[in-house]
């Protein structure tokens, strides 16, 4: 490259920028003004290996917002002039605060070199900074300097010129600002992505963040196009309003919090202090909550407490819901004459959807507990703790969020979990993460567990869910390790875990977050699950028994001596009829495989339906067992029916829960895996990989249990 290289110097006031500028350029400098503003402008020449390098001194700033003329000048220079490299002068004795500007430069995407200045001052205060590690975590060159004594200047210049000569692209850093803001940013960015007015080479995401921060300059630019402004500004206002009502704060302070959280994650790994550092409340809490030993202990206690709370709080409302649907079924049965329509409504709709909706209170309490963890900032600490464990299994720190979103605490969803793996840059670790997410206990598996736990482990509900959580993590991580030592072998990249400050959640925010997710669940029950449940009902109702067989049953029913005998015969007829249907035949055909697992044909049908969505397992069992129901006087909830069913026992229920936990991800997840991996190969792999593991484990559990006399 023969053209002249331009380096822009940026930094907080008093970080030593002038000293660096003077040390680099000596007397070869001149002063001017930026066009149109009174902010001073200095420029000079440095020499590197016989070549002149232009050095531009930007105004000293703490940030890159549009609040002050200096910040605006610095930002507009970077965006408008696009220097080859930006050297960010950072005061090493005040690293946390100085990195705030560095993070903003990285979010903008400029090719960056960090000048870690004043290391002498840092050392005199007992601070040791691992420049190599800092460089690794930030992904940019870091050069320690003492500008006052011109130490490190050659290395700094060499690093800047080397980077400039590699003709680097602008690569914006994407950090997470927490669920609500991230969602808002994605929404606004999608609008900007589609618009022509997006200026120059700035990323849509950066502009979206600026819009949500309320950056006057960017908003004015947007307003130059009335069409874009008409689409964009209402969305910004709505998102900001939503954030304000859930977090009780403005988007810009939340975003700043998360930037500091990102920085805290870095300084924790690179700064070691010989003296007791001054600590705020967040630091003090973190000392305990992210401690190597106390951290995991506290986490386990929290999970255990949550599961206890969820079952305790939802016990009464779940019974109300169940009883309501039982009552509703009975009422409709009384109103309609026997026939297909009555069967469709009572068994297909009420039996199916009611079974799923019955768990809405439990799901809501779970989401409430998760909202507390997220809104308080504790969820980020859980990720921090899990990060250490994950590395042992070949996953990446960034995998944690994907796994948590996917149901690491019970109650997430694998679809956004798979999407969350996008933040992983290493393709193999990303793929391993995507394939591990479906092992987590998503919210759709929760009703299945709750049903079986209520029926067979009623006295150990929280313990059982806790155990299932541990099993899902254990299996997921082992499956990931297996992939990482076979198909997806590779190195691990460094990574920064964000530690935003703790906040006291607001009740309003918790309720809104709980409601949003619970409503998703209810909507799914009312649409997709309703549809599948009606389909399953049809498959379990048709074809009916052949004429002669039906006539023979009717004759036996007529001939039965007394009510009890008649009910017995009717039950036999219902079983015979179910077994004759499409689903019955398919389910029975599958028993060749599932007999050794203890699953009967009705469980098989439910599992096949569960591929559409795992909640369907509950609704299908609901349909299957309500179709088998012959005595309306004895109508009872599904869990009671299963508990009373002769073919069922705790061992079989446990084997079924293990199978449901791991077997093929639901259809929506498979489609998302296809989308995220760019083809069907890994999507189909996940179906097979999971189903085979599920089969082998359920087999081991059931046969092992029987050998121990547990069946
Ligand atoms: C005074 N180490 C030490 N110890 N000091 C440094 C270093 C370093 O690496 N780099 C800079 N300084 P500017 P901005 C001063 O001016 O370059 C010192 O705002 C003083 N002045 O010498 O001006 C530097 O351009 C009287 O200190 O920063 C300067 O970014 C007594 O940090 C100060 C003591 O540097 C700020 C210091 C009359």
XYZ file of C-alpha atoms and ligand atoms in Angstrom:
749
model
C 0.000 0.000 0.000
C 1.652 3.218 -1.052
C -0.903 5.873 -0.112
C -0.459 7.816 3.093
C -1.871 6.238 6.217
C -4.098 8.371 8.449
C -4.393 7.612 12.136
C -6.985 9.343 14.319
C -6.251 9.688 18.027
C -9.212 9.525 20.347
C -9.498 9.269 24.096
C -11.013 10.608 27.295
C -9.767 14.015 28.464
C -6.597 13.536 30.511
C -5.920 10.027 29.246
C -2.676 11.363 27.751
C -3.802 11.951 24.188
C -1.866 15.194 23.788
C 1.211 13.515 25.197
C 0.846 10.647 22.706
C 0.240 13.099 19.885
C 3.330 15.106 20.789
C 5.463 12.026 21.249
C 4.409 10.704 17.834
C 4.615 13.895 15.828
C 7.214 15.993 17.664
C 7.136 19.529 16.326
C 5.562 18.553 13.025
C 2.014 19.668 13.822
C -0.426 22.417 13.006
C -3.675 23.608 14.541
C -6.945 24.432 12.791
C -10.667 24.370 13.377
C -13.148 21.744 12.274
C -15.362 23.268 9.601
C -18.280 25.149 11.100
C -17.444 24.539 14.747
C -15.100 26.165 17.185
C -13.647 22.869 18.261
C -9.909 22.843 17.746
C -8.276 20.502 15.338
C -4.671 19.350 15.444
C -2.866 17.361 12.878
C 0.745 16.280 12.459
C 3.105 13.828 10.827
C 4.790 10.835 12.368
C 7.408 8.671 10.686
C 7.442 4.924 10.538
C 10.161 3.027 8.637
C 10.865 6.046 6.488
C 7.230 6.721 5.673
C 5.177 9.676 6.801
C 1.999 8.852 8.689
C -0.684 11.465 9.165
C -1.901 11.739 12.759
C -5.139 13.551 13.512
C -5.920 14.480 17.084
C -9.654 14.255 17.791
C -11.247 16.207 20.638
C -11.095 14.474 24.002
C -14.465 12.793 24.738
C -15.962 10.302 27.165
C -18.439 8.965 24.704
C -19.674 9.083 21.103
C -23.165 10.414 21.692
C -24.341 13.691 20.203
C -24.592 15.462 23.554
C -21.596 17.791 23.196
C -19.963 19.489 20.167
C -16.709 17.639 20.899
C -18.378 14.237 20.797
C -20.243 15.109 17.644
C -17.101 16.395 15.947
C -15.181 13.248 16.860
C -17.974 11.002 15.666
C -18.614 12.852 12.443
C -14.924 12.875 11.642
C -14.770 9.092 12.061
C -17.889 8.477 10.006
C -17.207 11.115 7.361
C -13.448 10.860 6.916
C -12.979 7.191 7.735
C -9.366 7.298 8.961
C -7.429 4.089 8.292
C -7.029 3.362 11.967
C -8.257 4.856 15.216
C -5.849 4.808 18.145
C -7.821 5.001 21.360
C -5.667 6.362 24.188
C -6.844 4.694 27.374
C -5.818 5.598 30.922
C -4.746 2.252 32.365
C -5.167 3.493 35.924
C -8.839 4.113 35.192
C -9.511 1.284 32.790
C -13.197 0.640 33.403
C -14.276 4.204 32.681
C -11.918 4.645 29.733
C -13.045 1.465 28.010
C -16.523 2.946 27.670
C -15.322 5.011 24.726
C -13.376 2.033 23.362
C -16.549 -0.071 23.367
C -18.426 2.650 21.516
C -15.675 2.843 18.923
C -15.911 -0.917 18.538
C -19.683 -0.733 18.208
C -19.197 1.794 15.430
C -16.831 -0.717 13.892
C -13.716 1.396 13.265
C -10.383 -0.442 12.883
C -8.993 0.092 16.354
C -5.700 -0.017 18.260
C -5.769 0.498 22.018
C -2.957 2.607 23.453
C -2.874 1.418 27.056
C -1.321 4.567 28.477
C -0.224 5.473 31.997
C 0.726 1.918 32.880
C 3.262 3.505 35.269
C 0.448 5.185 37.190
C -1.568 1.963 37.215
C 1.415 0.041 38.555
C 2.094 2.621 41.245
C -1.483 2.023 42.398
C -0.936 -1.689 42.577
C -2.889 -2.487 39.406
C -1.591 -5.124 36.993
C -3.164 -5.216 33.552
C -2.730 -8.182 31.263
C -2.429 -6.376 27.920
C -2.255 -9.643 25.966
C -5.471 -10.923 27.470
C -7.141 -7.548 26.944
C -6.168 -7.670 23.284
C -7.487 -11.223 22.986
C -10.837 -10.387 24.573
C -11.391 -7.185 22.634
C -10.020 -8.637 19.430
C -7.879 -5.538 18.766
C -4.140 -4.806 19.231
C -3.288 -3.358 22.662
C 0.025 -1.528 23.208
C 1.112 -0.536 26.749
C 2.705 2.940 26.853
C 3.995 5.687 29.129
C 3.427 8.659 26.838
C 5.019 11.194 29.153
C 8.315 9.380 28.709
C 7.659 8.415 25.089
C 7.733 4.749 26.062
C 6.019 2.340 23.686
C 5.522 4.891 20.917
C 7.340 2.901 18.239
C 5.340 -0.196 19.031
C 2.150 1.839 18.956
C 2.938 3.329 15.582
C 3.990 -0.080 14.228
C 0.740 -1.691 15.401
C -1.344 1.109 13.862
C 0.467 1.033 10.531
C 0.341 -2.747 10.372
C -3.407 -2.693 10.934
C -3.865 0.083 8.353
C -1.879 -1.875 5.790
C -4.108 -4.912 6.219
C -6.880 -2.733 4.739
C -9.263 -3.638 7.528
C -13.012 -3.549 7.097
C -15.299 -1.840 9.566
C -16.558 -4.596 11.798
C -19.149 -3.417 14.329
C -19.171 -5.183 17.671
C -22.647 -6.372 18.646
C -23.204 -6.600 22.364
C -26.436 -7.604 23.994
C -28.407 -4.917 25.834
C -30.788 -7.386 27.464
C -33.922 -9.019 26.058
C -36.222 -6.001 25.765
C -33.711 -3.639 24.163
C -32.286 -6.309 21.845
C -35.750 -7.055 20.557
C -36.414 -3.341 19.998
C -33.071 -2.879 18.248
C -33.801 -5.803 15.936
C -37.204 -4.350 15.088
C -35.865 -0.867 14.324
C -32.866 -2.267 12.436
C -35.206 -4.311 10.230
C -36.969 -1.111 9.155
C -33.656 0.636 8.465
C -32.330 -2.367 6.582
C -35.161 -2.094 4.120
C -34.812 1.651 3.581
C -32.769 3.373 0.895
C -31.878 6.318 3.103
C -29.513 4.391 5.341
C -26.525 6.614 5.085
C -23.312 5.272 3.735
C -21.655 2.330 5.298
C -23.089 2.532 8.785
C -24.678 -0.654 10.008
C -28.440 -0.703 10.418
C -27.970 -2.032 13.929
C -25.745 0.878 14.964
C -28.278 3.377 13.629
C -31.071 1.491 15.387
C -29.220 1.650 18.700
C -28.678 5.383 18.191
C -32.378 5.919 17.437
C -33.324 4.098 20.639
C -30.749 6.074 22.600
C -32.611 9.151 21.376
C -29.570 10.457 19.472
C -30.757 13.805 18.147
C -28.381 13.854 15.178
C -29.362 10.454 13.858
C -33.044 11.179 14.443
C -32.771 14.439 12.499
C -31.201 12.555 9.620
C -34.030 10.034 9.709
C -36.532 12.880 9.668
C -35.085 14.106 6.380
C -37.043 11.275 4.802
C -40.675 11.643 5.891
C -41.503 8.154 4.675
C -38.784 6.519 6.760
C -39.536 8.737 9.752
C -43.225 7.813 9.529
C -42.355 4.137 9.794
C -39.458 4.352 12.195
C -40.241 6.945 14.835
C -43.527 5.419 16.060
C -41.742 2.075 16.497
C -38.920 3.807 18.411
C -41.441 5.528 20.661
C -43.329 2.308 21.284
C -40.156 0.332 22.054
C -38.867 3.110 24.332
C -42.244 3.208 26.098
C -42.192 -0.553 26.577
C -38.671 -0.453 27.981
C -39.593 2.426 30.247
C -42.572 0.544 31.632
C -40.785 -2.783 32.111
C -37.399 -1.544 33.334
C -38.462 1.809 34.779
C -35.617 3.489 32.932
C -34.820 4.995 29.546
C -33.273 2.886 26.794
C -30.080 4.959 26.802
C -29.330 4.225 30.460
C -30.118 0.534 29.992
C -27.800 0.448 26.983
C -25.080 2.224 28.984
C -25.544 -0.308 31.803
C -24.996 -3.181 29.427
C -21.913 -1.547 27.919
C -20.510 -1.265 31.422
C -21.551 -4.854 31.984
C -19.503 -5.868 28.961
C -16.562 -3.851 30.279
C -16.914 -5.360 33.766
C -16.723 -8.795 32.159
C -13.416 -7.757 30.581
C -11.743 -5.941 33.467
C -12.522 -8.864 35.724
C -10.346 -11.046 33.539
C -7.487 -8.634 32.849
C -6.986 -6.441 35.920
C -5.512 -7.804 39.084
C -5.100 -5.563 42.059
C -2.638 -5.875 44.917
C -4.782 -3.630 47.029
C -8.369 -3.787 48.083
C -10.309 -2.091 45.308
C -13.163 0.252 46.029
C -16.326 -1.754 45.494
C -19.897 -0.713 44.838
C -22.863 -2.834 45.819
C -22.848 -4.771 42.528
C -19.190 -5.664 43.021
C -19.830 -6.771 46.575
C -22.770 -8.936 45.542
C -20.732 -10.412 42.729
C -18.007 -11.373 45.148
C -20.449 -13.873 46.615
C -22.804 -14.659 43.737
C -20.122 -15.393 41.163
C -17.688 -16.976 43.612
C -16.291 -20.293 42.422
C -17.923 -22.285 45.191
C -20.586 -20.068 46.671
C -21.848 -19.024 43.236
C -22.973 -22.492 42.095
C -24.316 -23.307 45.581
C -26.400 -20.159 45.551
C -27.580 -20.905 42.008
C -28.726 -24.410 42.973
C -30.554 -23.012 45.981
C -32.255 -20.421 43.783
C -33.385 -23.048 41.275
C -34.638 -25.319 43.993
C -36.508 -22.433 45.610
C -38.010 -21.426 42.255
C -39.311 -24.922 41.539
C -40.795 -25.161 45.010
C -42.376 -21.766 44.612
C -43.782 -22.581 41.166
C -45.452 -25.823 42.261
C -46.629 -24.350 45.543
C -48.088 -21.203 43.996
C -49.700 -22.950 41.033
C -51.149 -25.922 42.903
C -54.550 -24.407 43.594
C -55.036 -22.504 40.299
C -53.968 -25.562 38.259
C -56.657 -27.613 39.998
C -59.195 -24.854 39.265
C -58.250 -24.844 35.613
C -58.364 -28.639 35.392
C -61.706 -28.792 37.132
C -63.040 -26.058 34.919
C -62.186 -28.021 31.755
C -63.586 -31.247 33.236
C -66.763 -29.338 34.075
C -66.874 -27.763 30.614
C -66.481 -31.163 28.949
C -69.293 -32.568 31.084
C -71.539 -29.595 30.370
C -71.078 -29.866 26.609
C -71.652 -33.605 26.822
C -74.975 -32.938 28.513
C -76.013 -30.435 25.859
C -75.115 -32.326 22.701
C -76.449 -35.671 21.520
C -73.889 -38.482 21.210
C -72.098 -38.410 17.866
C -69.143 -37.085 15.953
C -69.709 -33.407 16.803
C -69.891 -34.066 20.522
C -66.800 -36.232 20.390
C -64.941 -33.552 18.426
C -65.777 -30.801 20.893
C -65.435 -32.773 24.100
C -62.418 -34.890 23.208
C -60.679 -33.025 20.394
C -61.088 -29.442 21.541
C -61.738 -29.422 25.285
C -59.755 -32.571 26.115
C -56.800 -31.496 23.978
C -56.524 -27.746 24.407
C -57.857 -27.848 27.957
C -55.078 -30.225 28.942
C -52.499 -27.740 27.702
C -54.245 -24.618 29.001
C -54.642 -26.259 32.379
C -50.936 -25.697 32.923
C -51.082 -21.984 32.125
C -50.844 -20.954 35.822
C -47.777 -23.114 36.335
C -46.144 -21.700 33.208
C -47.027 -18.159 34.316
C -45.381 -18.610 37.722
C -42.309 -20.067 36.058
C -42.073 -17.074 33.719
C -42.513 -14.788 36.704
C -39.553 -16.383 38.456
C -37.463 -16.165 35.297
C -38.437 -12.497 34.888
C -37.133 -11.780 38.401
C -33.822 -13.404 37.519
C -33.541 -11.478 34.261
C -34.734 -8.070 35.397
C -32.506 -8.071 38.475
C -29.380 -8.865 36.458
C -28.921 -12.239 38.185
C -29.428 -14.162 34.931
C -26.189 -12.649 33.604
C -24.418 -14.052 36.691
C -25.901 -17.481 36.056
C -24.398 -17.282 32.601
C -21.093 -16.224 34.124
C -21.069 -19.204 36.474
C -22.109 -21.643 33.768
C -19.465 -20.295 31.421
C -16.721 -22.069 33.395
C -18.586 -25.353 33.212
C -19.387 -24.977 29.521
C -15.788 -24.556 28.536
C -15.015 -28.007 29.893
C -17.519 -29.421 27.437
C -16.145 -27.620 24.417
C -18.872 -25.009 24.321
C -18.332 -21.285 24.389
C -19.263 -18.607 26.907
C -21.681 -17.207 24.376
C -23.421 -20.592 24.326
C -24.724 -19.925 27.820
C -27.335 -17.419 26.781
C -28.513 -19.646 23.943
C -28.920 -22.540 26.381
C -30.619 -20.402 29.026
C -33.042 -18.958 26.475
C -33.642 -22.499 25.219
C -34.849 -23.616 28.653
C -31.795 -24.002 30.879
C -33.965 -23.197 33.894
C -37.101 -24.895 32.496
C -39.484 -22.689 30.640
C -37.621 -21.208 27.675
C -38.000 -22.005 23.995
C -35.516 -23.679 21.676
C -36.431 -21.500 18.681
C -35.004 -18.212 20.052
C -32.332 -20.324 21.779
C -31.077 -21.571 18.413
C -31.195 -18.004 17.092
C -29.259 -16.720 20.112
C -26.329 -18.886 19.050
C -25.712 -16.313 16.298
C -23.518 -14.350 18.682
C -20.938 -17.132 18.438
C -18.373 -16.345 15.788
C -16.611 -19.715 15.838
C -18.699 -21.841 13.432
C -18.021 -25.188 15.116
C -18.795 -23.988 18.641
C -21.888 -22.320 17.225
C -23.086 -25.516 15.579
C -22.416 -27.511 18.750
C -24.455 -24.934 20.673
C -27.337 -25.050 18.200
C -27.452 -28.834 18.478
C -27.339 -28.706 22.292
C -30.160 -26.197 22.759
C -32.950 -28.783 22.112
C -31.718 -30.806 25.122
C -32.859 -28.045 27.461
C -36.240 -28.170 29.168
C -38.272 -25.721 27.110
C -41.653 -24.417 28.244
C -43.456 -26.962 26.054
C -41.908 -29.903 27.895
C -42.988 -28.415 31.188
C -46.675 -29.414 30.909
C -45.620 -32.971 30.024
C -43.389 -33.147 33.094
C -46.008 -31.502 35.266
C -48.647 -33.977 34.143
C -46.487 -37.014 34.818
C -44.985 -35.596 38.004
C -48.459 -34.797 39.359
C -49.634 -38.312 38.491
C -46.670 -40.315 39.768
C -44.375 -38.155 41.895
C -46.888 -35.893 43.601
C -44.923 -35.762 46.850
C -41.641 -34.801 45.245
C -42.651 -32.251 42.622
C -39.908 -29.607 42.976
C -37.219 -32.248 43.532
C -38.301 -34.048 40.388
C -38.168 -30.927 38.222
C -34.802 -30.043 39.732
C -33.551 -33.525 38.875
C -34.869 -33.207 35.320
C -33.056 -29.872 34.968
C -29.778 -31.430 36.073
C -30.308 -34.398 33.761
C -31.000 -32.157 30.774
C -27.844 -30.135 31.411
C -25.802 -33.278 31.989
C -27.040 -34.912 28.796
C -26.880 -31.734 26.722
C -23.306 -31.004 27.736
C -22.226 -34.620 27.216
C -23.798 -34.603 23.766
C -21.973 -31.344 23.013
C -18.673 -32.803 24.192
C -19.232 -35.837 21.998
C -19.730 -33.554 18.991
C -16.728 -31.423 19.902
C -14.370 -34.378 20.039
C -15.729 -35.981 16.864
C -17.587 -34.112 14.115
C -16.976 -30.596 15.398
C -13.385 -30.684 16.618
C -11.725 -27.289 17.045
C -10.101 -24.584 19.159
C -11.981 -22.285 21.493
C -12.097 -18.535 20.919
C -11.775 -16.010 23.776
C -14.918 -14.331 24.917
C -16.342 -11.611 27.156
C -19.219 -12.322 29.515
C -21.352 -9.293 30.252
C -21.981 -8.364 33.870
C -24.455 -5.476 33.917
C -25.077 -3.898 37.340
C -27.838 -5.340 39.514
C -31.165 -3.506 39.495
C -34.231 -3.842 41.661
C -36.926 -5.229 39.323
C -40.211 -3.339 39.288
C -43.462 -5.219 39.869
C -44.898 -3.673 36.730
C -41.935 -4.856 34.661
C -42.180 -8.382 36.089
C -45.889 -8.565 35.408
C -45.497 -7.317 31.837
C -42.721 -9.813 31.086
C -44.718 -12.650 32.654
C -47.837 -11.699 30.770
C -46.077 -11.400 27.390
C -44.689 -14.919 27.617
C -47.741 -16.521 29.146
C -49.865 -14.983 26.434
C -47.591 -16.563 23.802
C -48.218 -19.920 25.444
C -51.990 -19.414 25.571
C -52.033 -18.226 21.957
C -50.107 -21.287 20.872
C -52.626 -23.496 22.682
C -55.481 -21.696 20.943
C -54.054 -21.925 17.435
C -51.388 -24.439 16.549
C -52.111 -26.871 19.357
C -55.853 -26.658 18.726
C -55.214 -27.540 15.079
C -52.946 -30.473 15.805
C -55.199 -31.656 18.579
C -58.216 -31.780 16.224
C -56.112 -33.662 13.679
C -55.042 -36.105 16.361
C -58.667 -36.505 17.431
C -59.620 -37.351 13.833
C -56.775 -39.849 13.608
C -57.962 -41.364 16.876
C -61.636 -41.489 15.836
C -61.574 -42.788 12.276
C -62.101 -45.213 10.771
C -64.749 -46.545 13.142
C -65.274 -50.227 13.872
C -66.611 -52.357 10.993
C -70.356 -52.800 11.057
C -70.493 -56.399 12.290
C -68.006 -55.771 15.045
C -69.922 -52.695 16.207
C -73.183 -54.642 16.147
C -71.601 -57.440 18.178
C -70.442 -54.935 20.836
C -73.884 -53.310 20.971
C -75.435 -56.720 21.519
C -73.085 -57.421 24.408
C -73.816 -54.013 25.906
C -77.561 -54.680 25.755
C -77.101 -58.078 27.292
C -74.937 -56.879 30.175
C -76.533 -57.696 33.545
C -76.545 -54.447 35.572
C -74.763 -51.085 35.313
C -71.298 -52.186 36.407
C -71.129 -54.967 33.858
C -72.440 -52.641 31.153
C -69.705 -50.073 31.869
C -67.097 -52.804 31.666
C -68.318 -53.888 28.274
C -68.497 -50.281 27.069
C -64.909 -49.695 28.116
C -63.884 -52.762 26.170
C -65.699 -51.431 23.119
C -64.025 -48.022 23.410
C -60.576 -49.617 23.601
C -61.355 -51.857 20.652
C -62.609 -48.866 18.629
C -59.529 -46.713 19.449
C -57.179 -49.492 18.502
C -58.958 -49.786 15.169
C -58.411 -46.129 14.181
C -55.613 -44.737 12.042
C -53.659 -43.491 15.047
C -54.350 -46.711 16.896
C -52.885 -48.754 14.080
C -49.858 -46.500 13.720
C -49.314 -46.473 17.457
C -49.575 -50.229 17.585
C -47.167 -50.638 14.690
C -44.651 -48.565 16.620
C -44.904 -50.755 19.697
C -42.345 -53.059 18.042
C -39.827 -50.354 18.944
C -41.394 -48.951 22.068
C -42.367 -52.138 23.940
C -38.876 -52.374 25.434
C -39.310 -48.797 26.697
C -42.666 -49.564 28.272
C -44.601 -47.123 26.048
C -48.033 -48.286 24.916
C -49.610 -47.317 21.613
C -51.333 -44.254 23.063
C -48.021 -42.880 24.315
C -46.608 -43.581 20.832
C -49.347 -41.566 19.160
C -48.726 -38.728 21.622
C -44.995 -38.785 20.914
C -45.560 -38.670 17.161
C -47.911 -35.710 17.664
C -45.334 -34.141 19.953
C -43.068 -33.654 16.987
C -45.413 -30.834 15.921
C -45.069 -29.224 19.357
C -44.229 -30.900 22.634
C -47.377 -29.608 24.348
C -49.294 -31.828 21.919
C -48.109 -34.823 23.935
C -50.338 -33.675 26.772
C -53.235 -32.785 24.519
C -53.012 -36.100 22.656
C -52.941 -38.107 25.870
C -55.914 -35.979 26.888
C -57.800 -36.910 23.719
C -56.770 -40.572 23.885
C -57.832 -41.009 27.484
C -61.004 -38.981 27.183
C -62.036 -41.019 24.143
C -61.543 -44.098 26.259
C -63.693 -42.579 28.989
C -67.103 -44.206 29.152
C -68.575 -43.056 32.393
C -69.272 -39.316 32.412
C -70.039 -39.459 36.131
C -66.429 -40.343 36.751
C -64.826 -37.768 34.499
C -61.570 -36.695 36.087
C -58.385 -34.854 35.261
C -55.837 -36.488 33.011
C -53.178 -36.871 35.684
C -55.636 -38.753 37.912
C -56.627 -40.950 34.987
C -53.037 -41.809 34.188
C -52.283 -42.552 37.826
C -55.231 -44.959 37.910
C -54.419 -46.597 34.558
C -53.135 -50.170 35.070
C -50.407 -49.987 32.376
C -48.756 -46.930 33.953
C -46.299 -46.711 36.828
C -43.623 -44.266 38.043
C -40.823 -46.058 36.192
C -42.639 -45.856 32.887
C -43.484 -42.199 33.538
C -39.842 -41.438 34.279
C -38.628 -43.218 31.128
C -41.218 -41.252 29.153
C -40.053 -37.943 30.644
C -36.459 -38.732 29.699
C -37.569 -39.629 26.191
C -39.638 -36.441 25.837
C -36.707 -34.382 27.144
C -34.361 -35.502 24.407
C -36.137 -36.916 21.385
C -36.453 -35.026 18.083
C -36.764 -31.241 18.533
C -40.195 -29.878 17.617
C -40.936 -28.893 14.033
C -40.423 -25.155 14.603
C -36.976 -25.808 16.095
C -35.976 -28.112 13.255
C -36.989 -25.431 10.744
C -34.984 -22.843 12.694
C -31.931 -25.129 12.793
C -32.209 -25.502 9.024
C -32.377 -21.721 8.649
C -29.466 -21.028 10.984
C -27.185 -23.711 9.575
C -28.108 -23.002 5.962
C -29.382 -26.458 5.011
C -31.339 -29.534 5.994
C -28.264 -31.597 6.851
C -27.834 -30.488 10.467
C -31.569 -30.128 10.982
C -32.095 -33.774 10.075
C -28.998 -34.726 12.013
C -30.504 -33.192 15.140
C -33.715 -35.184 14.674
C -31.788 -38.448 14.375
C -29.072 -37.660 16.944
C -31.619 -36.692 19.584
C -34.056 -39.503 18.881
C -31.348 -42.170 18.993
C -29.938 -40.829 22.269
C -33.460 -40.555 23.687
C -34.261 -44.129 22.717
C -31.111 -45.589 24.205
C -31.509 -43.669 27.456
C -35.190 -44.428 27.909
C -34.369 -48.077 27.212
C -31.608 -48.042 29.827
C -33.882 -46.333 32.367
C -36.837 -48.641 31.857
C -34.974 -51.932 31.576
C -32.515 -50.923 34.289
C -35.377 -49.929 36.566
C -37.143 -53.198 35.965
C -34.012 -55.185 36.637
C -33.810 -53.367 39.973
C -37.408 -54.281 40.647
C -38.710 -50.723 40.314
C -41.287 -51.448 37.593
C 0.306 17.085 33.164
N 2.295 8.474 32.610
C 2.192 9.499 33.499
N 2.606 9.305 34.729
N 1.632 10.680 33.147
C 1.211 10.843 31.897
C 1.303 9.827 30.942
C 1.871 8.566 31.334
O 1.942 7.591 30.561
N 0.766 10.289 29.794
C 0.350 11.529 30.033
N 0.608 11.882 31.297
P -2.490 14.921 28.368
P -5.100 14.632 27.237
C 0.778 17.414 34.499
O 0.098 17.873 32.282
O -1.609 14.372 27.342
C 0.282 13.118 31.993
O -6.065 15.452 27.981
C 1.059 18.724 34.821
N 0.852 19.688 33.860
O 1.903 14.694 31.338
O -2.584 16.389 28.516
C 0.608 14.307 31.159
O -4.528 15.269 26.050
C 1.513 18.977 36.101
O 0.103 15.775 32.938
O -3.925 14.293 28.263
C -0.375 15.295 31.712
O -5.667 13.281 26.937
C 1.687 17.958 36.999
O -1.128 13.139 32.176
C -1.585 14.473 32.068
C 1.429 16.686 36.657
O -2.063 14.269 29.749
C -2.654 14.538 30.985
C 0.961 16.434 35.399
C 1.127 21.047 34.103
